[in-house]
CSV table of C-alpha atoms in Angstrom, one decimal:
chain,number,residue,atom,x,y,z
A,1,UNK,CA,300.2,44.7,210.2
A,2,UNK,CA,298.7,48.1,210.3
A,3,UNK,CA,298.5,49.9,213.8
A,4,UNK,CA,296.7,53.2,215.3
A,5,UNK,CA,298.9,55.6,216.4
A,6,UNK,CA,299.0,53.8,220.0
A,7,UNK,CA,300.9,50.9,218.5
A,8,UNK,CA,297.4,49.0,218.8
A,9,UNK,CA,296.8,46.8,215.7
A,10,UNK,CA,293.9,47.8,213.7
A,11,UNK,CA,290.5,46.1,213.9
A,12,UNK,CA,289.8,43.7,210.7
A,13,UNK,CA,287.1,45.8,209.7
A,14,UNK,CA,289.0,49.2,210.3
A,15,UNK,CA,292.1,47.7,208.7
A,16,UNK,CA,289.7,47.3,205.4
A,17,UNK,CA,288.4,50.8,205.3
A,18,UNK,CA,291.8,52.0,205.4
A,19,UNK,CA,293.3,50.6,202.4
A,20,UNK,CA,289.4,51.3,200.8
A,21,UNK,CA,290.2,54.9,201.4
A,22,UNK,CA,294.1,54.6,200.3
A,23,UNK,CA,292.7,53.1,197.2
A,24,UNK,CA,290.5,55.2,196.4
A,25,UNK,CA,292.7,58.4,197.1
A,26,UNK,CA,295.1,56.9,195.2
A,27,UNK,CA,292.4,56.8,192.0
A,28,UNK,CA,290.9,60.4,192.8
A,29,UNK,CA,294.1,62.1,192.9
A,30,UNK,CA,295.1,60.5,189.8
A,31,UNK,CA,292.4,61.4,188.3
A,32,UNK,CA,291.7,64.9,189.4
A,33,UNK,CA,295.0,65.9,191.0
A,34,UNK,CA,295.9,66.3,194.5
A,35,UNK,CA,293.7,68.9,194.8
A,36,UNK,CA,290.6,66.6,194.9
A,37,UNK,CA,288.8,66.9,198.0
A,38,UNK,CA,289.0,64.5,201.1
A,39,UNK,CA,285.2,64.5,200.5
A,40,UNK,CA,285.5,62.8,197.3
A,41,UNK,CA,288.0,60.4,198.5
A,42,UNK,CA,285.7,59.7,201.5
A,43,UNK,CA,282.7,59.0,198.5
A,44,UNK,CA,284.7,57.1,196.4
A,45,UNK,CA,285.8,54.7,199.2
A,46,UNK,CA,282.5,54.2,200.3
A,47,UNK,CA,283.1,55.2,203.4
A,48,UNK,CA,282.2,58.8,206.2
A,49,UNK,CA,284.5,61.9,205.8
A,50,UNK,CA,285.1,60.4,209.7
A,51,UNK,CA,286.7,57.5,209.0
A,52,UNK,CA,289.0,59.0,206.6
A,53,UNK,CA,290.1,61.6,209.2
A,54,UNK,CA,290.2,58.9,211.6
A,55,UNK,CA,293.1,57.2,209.9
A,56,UNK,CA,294.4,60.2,207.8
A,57,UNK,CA,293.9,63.5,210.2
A,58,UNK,CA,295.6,65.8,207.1
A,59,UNK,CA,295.1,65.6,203.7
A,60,UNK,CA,298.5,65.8,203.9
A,61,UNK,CA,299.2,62.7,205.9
A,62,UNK,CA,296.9,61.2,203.5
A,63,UNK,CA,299.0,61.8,200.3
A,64,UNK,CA,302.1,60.3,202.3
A,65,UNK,CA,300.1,57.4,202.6
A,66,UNK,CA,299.2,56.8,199.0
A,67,UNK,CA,302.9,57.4,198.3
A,68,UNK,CA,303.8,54.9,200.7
A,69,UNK,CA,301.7,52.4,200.0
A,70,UNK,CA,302.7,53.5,196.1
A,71,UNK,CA,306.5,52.1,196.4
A,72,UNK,CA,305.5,49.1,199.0
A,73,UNK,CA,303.3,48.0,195.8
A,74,UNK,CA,306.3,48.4,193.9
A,75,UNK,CA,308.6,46.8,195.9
A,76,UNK,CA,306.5,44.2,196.4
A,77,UNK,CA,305.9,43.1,192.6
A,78,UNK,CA,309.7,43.3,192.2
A,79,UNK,CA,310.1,40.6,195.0
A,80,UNK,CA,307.1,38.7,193.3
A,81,UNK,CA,309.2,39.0,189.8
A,82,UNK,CA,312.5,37.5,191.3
A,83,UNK,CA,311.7,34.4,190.4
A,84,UNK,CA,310.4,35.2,187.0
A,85,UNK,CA,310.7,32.5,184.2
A,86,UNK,CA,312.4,35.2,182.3
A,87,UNK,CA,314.5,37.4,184.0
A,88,UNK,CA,314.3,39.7,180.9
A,89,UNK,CA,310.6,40.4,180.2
A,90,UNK,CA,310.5,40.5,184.5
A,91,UNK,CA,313.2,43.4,184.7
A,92,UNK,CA,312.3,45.3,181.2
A,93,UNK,CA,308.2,44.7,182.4
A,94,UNK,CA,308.8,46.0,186.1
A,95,UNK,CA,310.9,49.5,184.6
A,96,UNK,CA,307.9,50.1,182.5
A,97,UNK,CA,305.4,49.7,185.2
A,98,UNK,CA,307.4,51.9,187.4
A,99,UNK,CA,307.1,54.8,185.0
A,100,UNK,CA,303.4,54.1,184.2
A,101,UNK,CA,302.8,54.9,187.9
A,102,UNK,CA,305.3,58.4,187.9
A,103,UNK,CA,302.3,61.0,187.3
A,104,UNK,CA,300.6,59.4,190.1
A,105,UNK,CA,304.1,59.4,191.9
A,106,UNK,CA,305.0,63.0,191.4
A,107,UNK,CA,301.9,64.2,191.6
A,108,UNK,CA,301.8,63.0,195.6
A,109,UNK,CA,305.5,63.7,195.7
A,110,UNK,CA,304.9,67.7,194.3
A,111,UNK,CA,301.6,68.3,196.6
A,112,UNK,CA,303.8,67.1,199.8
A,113,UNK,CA,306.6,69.4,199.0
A,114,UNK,CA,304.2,72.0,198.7
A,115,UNK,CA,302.9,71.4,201.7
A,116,UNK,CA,306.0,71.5,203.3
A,117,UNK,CA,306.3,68.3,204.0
A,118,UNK,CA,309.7,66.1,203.1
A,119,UNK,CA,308.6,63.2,200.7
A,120,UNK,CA,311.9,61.8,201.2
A,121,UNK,CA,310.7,61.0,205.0
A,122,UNK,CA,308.0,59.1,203.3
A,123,UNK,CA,310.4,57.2,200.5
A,124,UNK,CA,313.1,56.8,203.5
A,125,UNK,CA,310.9,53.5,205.0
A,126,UNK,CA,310.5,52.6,201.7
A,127,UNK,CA,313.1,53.5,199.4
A,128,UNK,CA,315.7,50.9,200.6
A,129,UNK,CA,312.9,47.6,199.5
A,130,UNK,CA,312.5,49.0,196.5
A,131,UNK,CA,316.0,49.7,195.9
A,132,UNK,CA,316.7,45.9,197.1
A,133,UNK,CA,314.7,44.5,194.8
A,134,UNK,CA,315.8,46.4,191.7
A,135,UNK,CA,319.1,45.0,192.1
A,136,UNK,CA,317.7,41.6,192.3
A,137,UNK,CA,316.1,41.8,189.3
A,138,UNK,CA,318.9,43.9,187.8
A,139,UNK,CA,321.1,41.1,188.8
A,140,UNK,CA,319.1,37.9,187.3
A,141,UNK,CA,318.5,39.6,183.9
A,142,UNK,CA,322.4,40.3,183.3
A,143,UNK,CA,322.9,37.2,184.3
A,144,UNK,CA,320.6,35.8,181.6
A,145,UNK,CA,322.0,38.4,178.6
A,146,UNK,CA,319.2,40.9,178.9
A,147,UNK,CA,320.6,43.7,180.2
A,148,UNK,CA,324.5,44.5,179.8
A,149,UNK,CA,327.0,44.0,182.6
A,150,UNK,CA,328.6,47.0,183.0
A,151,UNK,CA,325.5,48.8,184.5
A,152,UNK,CA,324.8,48.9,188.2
A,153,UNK,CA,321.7,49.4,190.2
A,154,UNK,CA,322.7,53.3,190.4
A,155,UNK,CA,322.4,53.7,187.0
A,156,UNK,CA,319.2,51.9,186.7
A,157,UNK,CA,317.5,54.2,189.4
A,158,UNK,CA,318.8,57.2,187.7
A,159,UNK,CA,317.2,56.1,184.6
A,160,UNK,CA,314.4,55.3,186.6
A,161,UNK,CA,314.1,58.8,188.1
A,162,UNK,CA,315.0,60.7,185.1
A,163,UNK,CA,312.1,58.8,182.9
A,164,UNK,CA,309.4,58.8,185.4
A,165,UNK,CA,310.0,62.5,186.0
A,166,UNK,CA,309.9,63.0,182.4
A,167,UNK,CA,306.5,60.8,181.7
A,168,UNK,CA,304.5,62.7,184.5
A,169,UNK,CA,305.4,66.0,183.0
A,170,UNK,CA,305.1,65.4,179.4
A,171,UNK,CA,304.2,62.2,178.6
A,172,UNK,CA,305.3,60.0,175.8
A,173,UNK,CA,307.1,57.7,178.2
A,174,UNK,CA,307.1,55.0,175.0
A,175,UNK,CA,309.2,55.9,173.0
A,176,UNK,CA,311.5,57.1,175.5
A,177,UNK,CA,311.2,53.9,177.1
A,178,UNK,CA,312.3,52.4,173.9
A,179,UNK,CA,315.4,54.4,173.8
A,180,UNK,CA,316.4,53.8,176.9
A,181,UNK,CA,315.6,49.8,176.6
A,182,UNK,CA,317.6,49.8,173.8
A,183,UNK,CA,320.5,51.4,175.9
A,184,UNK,CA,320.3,49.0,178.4
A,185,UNK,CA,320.3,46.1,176.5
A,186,UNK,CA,323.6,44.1,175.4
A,187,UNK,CA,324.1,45.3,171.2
A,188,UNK,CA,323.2,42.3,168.6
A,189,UNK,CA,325.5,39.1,169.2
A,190,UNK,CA,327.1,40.9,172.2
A,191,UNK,CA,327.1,39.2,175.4
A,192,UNK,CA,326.7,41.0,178.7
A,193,UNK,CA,329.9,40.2,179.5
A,194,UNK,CA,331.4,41.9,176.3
A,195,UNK,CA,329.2,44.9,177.0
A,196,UNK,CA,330.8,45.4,180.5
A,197,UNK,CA,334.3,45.4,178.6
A,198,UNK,CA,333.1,47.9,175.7
């Protein structure tokens, strides 16, 4: 549950014009890059400049939001994959949504840090679910010969991290994605147990 910064929960009504404005920041700086206005976030939201200075007083404390609420979306839909019919499509599906999302990402991350403030602060209450649930789902598709044994959640995040960063700078993320898909995966007639021996 959302709460002011008295540790009171937030109204119903106030709790919806938050995640309005979080939504809609998220979209406008997307779109237009994190130097968008708070006016246009405040438009786009449907909602006063007031109310998004009541919940965000910075723009800055804003774009820690989005990026919060950015890997808490992620985190959840890797939970929600856990129990995937196919472990496969659910681990290969939820990589390629996570690098879909990295201009986004790095965009928030790169207009923190230039703010001066850590992003890492921001991915610290976060960073551990998301982490979590990788490994489940990590876990599940070795187990069903999608993805080769002898790679661990570490590499997985790195590959995560080095694609993303990639994508959001230049683009192209498919074919890259392909590649790295391909790396992942056990070879032809190999199980993921013969993988981890290779």
């Amino acid at each position: 549950m959302t709460t002011t910064s008295s540790g009171k929960p937030l109204r119903a009504d106030a709790q919806r014009n938050r995640a309005k404005v979080l939504a809609a920041a998220e979209d406008v700086f997307a779109a237009q890059g994190t130097s968008a206005s708070t006016e246009e976030v405040a438009r786009r939201a449907g909602v006063g400049i007031g109310t998004v200075f009541r919940h965000f007083p910075t723009k800055e404390s804003l774009l820690e939001a989005v990026l919060v609420a950015l890997l808490d979306r992620l985190a959840g839909e890797a939970r929600e994959l856990a129990s995937a019919a196919d472990p496969g499509a659910a681990f290969f599906g939820f990589f390629a949504r996570v690098v879909s999302q990295a201009a986004a990402k790095q965009a928030v991350t790169e207009a923190l840090a230039e703010a001066g403030v850590d992003a890492r602060e921001a991915t610290g209450r976060t960073g551990p679910d998301v982490k979590d649930a990788i490994g489940t789902l990590l876990e599940r598709a070795q187990r069903a010969g999608a993805v080769r044994a002898d790679i661990g959640p570490a590499e997985v995040t790195a590959l995560l991290a080095g694609i993303s960063y990639a994508a959001g700078r230049a683009g192209g993320s498919d074919d890259v994605l392909r590649i790295a898909f391909d790396g992942l995966r056990p070879r032809d007639g190999e199980t993921g147990q013969e993988a981890a021996r290779r």
